[in-house]
Every structure is written in structure tokens, then in C-alpha cells.
Tab-separated table of C-alpha atoms in Angstrom:
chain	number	residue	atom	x	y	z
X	232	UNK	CA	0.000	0.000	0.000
X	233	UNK	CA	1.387	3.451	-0.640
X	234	UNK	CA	-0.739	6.284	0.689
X	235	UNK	CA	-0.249	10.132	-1.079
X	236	UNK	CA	0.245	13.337	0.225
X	237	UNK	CA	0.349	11.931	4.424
X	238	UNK	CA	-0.952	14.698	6.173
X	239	UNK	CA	-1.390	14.320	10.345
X	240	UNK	CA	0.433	12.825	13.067
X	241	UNK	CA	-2.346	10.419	13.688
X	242	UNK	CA	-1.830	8.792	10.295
X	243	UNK	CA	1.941	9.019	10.324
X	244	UNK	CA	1.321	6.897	13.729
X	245	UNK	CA	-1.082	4.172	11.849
X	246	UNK	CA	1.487	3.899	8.650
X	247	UNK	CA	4.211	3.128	10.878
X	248	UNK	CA	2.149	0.476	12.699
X	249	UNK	CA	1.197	-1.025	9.774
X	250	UNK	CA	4.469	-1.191	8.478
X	251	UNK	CA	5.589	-3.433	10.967
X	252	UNK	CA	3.806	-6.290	9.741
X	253	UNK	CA	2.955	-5.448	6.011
X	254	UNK	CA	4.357	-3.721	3.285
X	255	UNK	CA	2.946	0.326	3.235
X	256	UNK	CA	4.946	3.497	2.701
X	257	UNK	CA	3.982	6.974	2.270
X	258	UNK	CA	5.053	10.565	1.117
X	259	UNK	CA	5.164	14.029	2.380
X	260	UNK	CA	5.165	17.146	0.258
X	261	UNK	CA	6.646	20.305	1.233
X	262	UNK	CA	2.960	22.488	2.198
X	263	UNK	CA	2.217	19.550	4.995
X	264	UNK	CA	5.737	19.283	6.210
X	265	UNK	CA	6.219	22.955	6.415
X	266	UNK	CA	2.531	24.877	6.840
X	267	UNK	CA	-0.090	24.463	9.227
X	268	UNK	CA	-4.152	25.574	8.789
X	269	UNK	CA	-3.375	28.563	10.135
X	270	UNK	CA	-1.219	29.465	6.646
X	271	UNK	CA	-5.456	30.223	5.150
X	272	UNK	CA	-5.040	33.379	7.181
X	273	UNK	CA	-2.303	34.733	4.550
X	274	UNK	CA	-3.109	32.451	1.684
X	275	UNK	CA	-6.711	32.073	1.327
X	276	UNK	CA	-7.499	29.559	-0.840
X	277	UNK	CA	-4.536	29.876	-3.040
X	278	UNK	CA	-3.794	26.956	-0.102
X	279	UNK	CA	-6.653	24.891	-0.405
X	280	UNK	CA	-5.522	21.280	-0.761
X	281	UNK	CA	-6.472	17.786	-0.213
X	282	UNK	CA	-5.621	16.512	1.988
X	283	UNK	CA	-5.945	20.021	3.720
X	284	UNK	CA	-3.600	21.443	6.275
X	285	UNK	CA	-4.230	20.270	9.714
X	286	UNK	CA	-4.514	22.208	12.702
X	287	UNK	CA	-0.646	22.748	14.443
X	288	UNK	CA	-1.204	19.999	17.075
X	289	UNK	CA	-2.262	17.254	14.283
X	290	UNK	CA	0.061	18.290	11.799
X	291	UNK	CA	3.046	16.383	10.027
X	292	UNK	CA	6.597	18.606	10.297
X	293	UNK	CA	9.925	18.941	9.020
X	294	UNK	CA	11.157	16.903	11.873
X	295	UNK	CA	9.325	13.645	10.542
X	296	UNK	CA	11.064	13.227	7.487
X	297	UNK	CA	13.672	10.423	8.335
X	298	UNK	CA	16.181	8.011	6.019
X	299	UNK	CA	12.622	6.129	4.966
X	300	UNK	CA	10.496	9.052	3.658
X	301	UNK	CA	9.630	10.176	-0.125
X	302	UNK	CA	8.973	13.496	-0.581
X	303	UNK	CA	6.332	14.031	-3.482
X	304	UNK	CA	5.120	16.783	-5.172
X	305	UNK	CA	0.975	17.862	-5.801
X	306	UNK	CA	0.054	18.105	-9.170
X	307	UNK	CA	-2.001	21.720	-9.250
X	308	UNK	CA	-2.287	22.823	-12.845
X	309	UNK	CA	-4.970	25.292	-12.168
X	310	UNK	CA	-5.457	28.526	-12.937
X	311	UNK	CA	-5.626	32.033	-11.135
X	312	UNK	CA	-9.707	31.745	-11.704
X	313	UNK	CA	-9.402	28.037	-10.480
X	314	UNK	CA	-8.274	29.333	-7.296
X	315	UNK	CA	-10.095	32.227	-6.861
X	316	UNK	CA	-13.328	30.582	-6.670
X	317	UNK	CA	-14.251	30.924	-2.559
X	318	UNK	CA	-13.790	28.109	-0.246
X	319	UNK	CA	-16.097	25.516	-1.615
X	320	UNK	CA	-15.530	25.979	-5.679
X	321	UNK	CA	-11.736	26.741	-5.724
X	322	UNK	CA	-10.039	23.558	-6.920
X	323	UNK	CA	-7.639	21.760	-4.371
X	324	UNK	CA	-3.818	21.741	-4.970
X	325	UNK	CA	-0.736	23.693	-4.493
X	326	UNK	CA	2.160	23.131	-7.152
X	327	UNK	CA	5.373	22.368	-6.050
X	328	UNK	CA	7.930	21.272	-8.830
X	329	UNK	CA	9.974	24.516	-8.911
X	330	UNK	CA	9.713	24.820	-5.131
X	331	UNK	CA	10.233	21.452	-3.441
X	332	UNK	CA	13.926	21.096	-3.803
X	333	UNK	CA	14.953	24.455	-2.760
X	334	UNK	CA	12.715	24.389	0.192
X	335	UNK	CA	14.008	20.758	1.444
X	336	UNK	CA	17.703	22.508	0.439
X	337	UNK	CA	16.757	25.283	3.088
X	338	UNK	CA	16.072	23.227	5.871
X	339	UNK	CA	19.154	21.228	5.549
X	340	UNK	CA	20.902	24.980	5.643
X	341	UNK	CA	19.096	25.699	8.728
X	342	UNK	CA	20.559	22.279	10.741
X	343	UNK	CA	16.917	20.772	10.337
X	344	UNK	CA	17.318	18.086	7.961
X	345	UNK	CA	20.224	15.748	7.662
X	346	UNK	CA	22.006	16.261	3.856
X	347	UNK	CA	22.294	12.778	3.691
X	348	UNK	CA	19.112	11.815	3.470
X	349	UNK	CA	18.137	13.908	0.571
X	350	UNK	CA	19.141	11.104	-2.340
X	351	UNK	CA	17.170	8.949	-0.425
X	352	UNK	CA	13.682	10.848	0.208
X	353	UNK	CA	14.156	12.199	-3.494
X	354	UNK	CA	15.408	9.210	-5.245
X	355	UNK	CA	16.182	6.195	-4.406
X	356	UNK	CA	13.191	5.105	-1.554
X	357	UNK	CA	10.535	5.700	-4.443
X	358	UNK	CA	12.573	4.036	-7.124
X	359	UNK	CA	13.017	0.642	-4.669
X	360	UNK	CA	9.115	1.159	-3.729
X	361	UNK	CA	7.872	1.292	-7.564
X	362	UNK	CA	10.663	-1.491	-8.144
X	363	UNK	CA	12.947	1.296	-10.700
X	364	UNK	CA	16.005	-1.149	-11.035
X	365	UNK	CA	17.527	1.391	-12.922
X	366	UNK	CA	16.504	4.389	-11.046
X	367	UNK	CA	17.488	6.042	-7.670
X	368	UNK	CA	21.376	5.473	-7.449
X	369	UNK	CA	24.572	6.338	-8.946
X	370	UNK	CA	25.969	3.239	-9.922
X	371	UNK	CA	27.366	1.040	-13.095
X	372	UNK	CA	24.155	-0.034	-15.636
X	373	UNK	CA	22.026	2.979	-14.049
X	374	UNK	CA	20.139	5.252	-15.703
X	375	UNK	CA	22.255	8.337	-16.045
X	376	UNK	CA	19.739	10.525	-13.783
X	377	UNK	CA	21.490	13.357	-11.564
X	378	UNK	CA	20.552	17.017	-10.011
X	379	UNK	CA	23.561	19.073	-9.219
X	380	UNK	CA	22.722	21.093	-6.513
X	381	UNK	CA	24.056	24.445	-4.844
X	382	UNK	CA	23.523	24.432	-1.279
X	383	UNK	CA	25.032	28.076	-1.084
X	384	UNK	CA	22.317	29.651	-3.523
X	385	UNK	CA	20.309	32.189	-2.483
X	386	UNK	CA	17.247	33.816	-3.469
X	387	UNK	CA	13.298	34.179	-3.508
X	388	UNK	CA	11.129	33.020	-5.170
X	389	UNK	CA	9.287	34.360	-7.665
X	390	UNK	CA	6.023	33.172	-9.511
X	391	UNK	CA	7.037	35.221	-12.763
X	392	UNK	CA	9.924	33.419	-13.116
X	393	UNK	CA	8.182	29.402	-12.784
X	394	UNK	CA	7.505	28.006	-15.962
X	395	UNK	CA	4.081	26.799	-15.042
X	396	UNK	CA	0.325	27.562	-15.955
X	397	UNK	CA	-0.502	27.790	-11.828
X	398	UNK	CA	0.245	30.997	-11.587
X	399	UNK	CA	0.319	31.181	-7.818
X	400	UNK	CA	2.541	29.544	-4.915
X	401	UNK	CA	2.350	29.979	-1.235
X	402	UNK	CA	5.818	30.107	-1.460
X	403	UNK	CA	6.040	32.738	-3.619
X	404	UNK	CA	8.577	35.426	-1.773
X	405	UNK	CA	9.940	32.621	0.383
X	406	UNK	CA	13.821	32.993	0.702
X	407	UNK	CA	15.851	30.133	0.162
X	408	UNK	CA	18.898	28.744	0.676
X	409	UNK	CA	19.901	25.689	-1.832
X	410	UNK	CA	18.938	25.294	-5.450
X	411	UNK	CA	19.274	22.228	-8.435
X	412	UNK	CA	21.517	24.022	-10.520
X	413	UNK	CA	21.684	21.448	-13.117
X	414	UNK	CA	19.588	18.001	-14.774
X	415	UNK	CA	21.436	15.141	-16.434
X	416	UNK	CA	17.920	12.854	-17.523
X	417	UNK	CA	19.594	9.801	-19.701
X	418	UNK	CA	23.132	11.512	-19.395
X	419	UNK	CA	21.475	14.244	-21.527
X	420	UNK	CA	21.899	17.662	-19.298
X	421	UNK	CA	18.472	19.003	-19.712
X	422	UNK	CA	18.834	21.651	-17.058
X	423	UNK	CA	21.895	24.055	-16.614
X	424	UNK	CA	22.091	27.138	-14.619
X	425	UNK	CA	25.507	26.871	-13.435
């Protein structure tokens, strides 16, 4: 079993059991690791998302991601009009791609997530989940898959500069600390910004 976009404590609690004795596994994304409900007082329902943000006390954090996690991303296509819809019409999602890494990058900066782990929770615990034999490490007869990172880039981000039809992020104007600098898919680079 592999359950998407783990949300609470309380369900964190009843994967883990369950993992004892049979095979499940999960993934985080960045808005549950790193936001709360109370993030609907600044975002509004640019942050509506299923599963929603939980209330501080129920809520998953940066301090649960461990050698074993996957972090995913939420696919959130929509438009500004999708989103701007009030509470009950706007559609549910928050888009992630250009912001995930950086984010994760940022709290290794800040002493709050091991470096180590970061191949693992991006890489190679999905690829041995989905059974990838070529995917998730850099070895001999692998796929030639890499990101080059900068943990020393700074900046903010900006929602002009994503190349992406959801033309809003709760993260838009967040700092950051870390960047992928550069994508090798197949050993083609498809990606530079060194």
C-alpha cells in the first residue's frame, strides 16, 4: 500500500504500525511538512488542498522526514480563476515542482534536515518502492539521472519566473537557501544554470 500526500500525526502513527507487519509506505510534500491551517489566514485559498492542512497539534513537520520518507510533489495545474473561486468551488492543490527542492535545500541549511538523506527521500526510496532497477542510485548499468545542486544559492522566489500555468505559490517570496543548478535525464543535461 502506498498512501499520497500523508498529512497528520495520527496517520503518520497508523502507517508506521502497519508497516511493521505489512508492506505500506507513504510521502510528504513540502505544504504539509512545512505549513499548518493557520497558513489560510495569509493564503486564502490559493492553499486549499487535499488533503488540507491540519490544525498545528495534528500536523506532520519537518522533523518527521527520516532516512525512509519520499517526498512528493501535488500536481495543481490550475489557474488564477481556479483558485479564486471561494472556499467551496476553488479547486484543491498547491504546485510544487519549482519549489520542493529548494525548500528541502533550506532546511538542511538551517541544521533541520540531515544532507544525507536527501538522495534517499528524493530518489532512491521511491525508485526501490515502484521497483525502478535502474533508477534512484549512482551506480554502473544505471540510468544516467542526476541534479547538481548548490547548497550556497540564495534567493526568492518568484512566480514570474516558474515556468508553469498555476500561476500562484504559497511560497512565492519565500527565501531560500539551496537550489538544483543542473539536470542530467539519460546523461542528456536538460537543465543548466551553473
Amino acid at each position: 500500500s502506498f498512501i499520497c500526500h500523508l498529512s497528520s500525526k495520527k496517520s503518520l502513527n497508523l502507517a508506521e504500525n502497519a508497516s511493521k507487519t505489512q508492506p505500506v509506505s507513504w510521502e510528504f510534500t513540502p505544504h504539509h511538512l512545512l505549513m499548518d491551517n493557520t497558513a489560510y489566514d495569509t493564503y486564502g485559498t490559493f492553499i486549499k488542498t487535499n488533503p488540507p492542512l491540519r490544525e498545528k497539534r495534528d500536523s506532520i513537520t519537518i522533523d518527521d522526514l527520516n532516512y525512509t520518507s519520499i517526498i512528493g510533489t501535488d500536481h495543481a495545474p490550475h489557474t488564477l480563476e481556479d483558485k479564486s473561486k471561494g472556499v467551496w468551488n476553488s479547486s484543491p492543490g498547491i504546485p510544487n515542482l519549482e519549489t520542493v527542492v529548494p525548500l528541502i535545500l533550506t532546511e538542511v541549511n538551517k541544521g533541520n534536515v540531515d544532507l544525507k538523506i536527501i538522495p534517499k527521500i528524493f530518489s532512491e526510496n521511491a525508485a526501490k518502492i515502484y521497483g525502478l532497477e535502474n533508477k534512484g542510485k549512482i551506480a554502473i548499468g544505471m540510468d544516467a539521472d542526476f541534479t547538481v545542486i548548490d547548497l550556497k544559492r540564495e534567493g526568492k522566489f518568484n512566480i514570474d519566473e516558474f515556468k508553469t500555468k498555476a500561476e500562484y505559490s504559497p511560497f512565492d517570496g519565500w527565501n531560500y537557501i539551496g537550489m538544483p543548478v543542473m539536470t542530467i535525464v539519460n546523461g542528456k543535461t536538460v537543465m543548466n544554470k551553473i
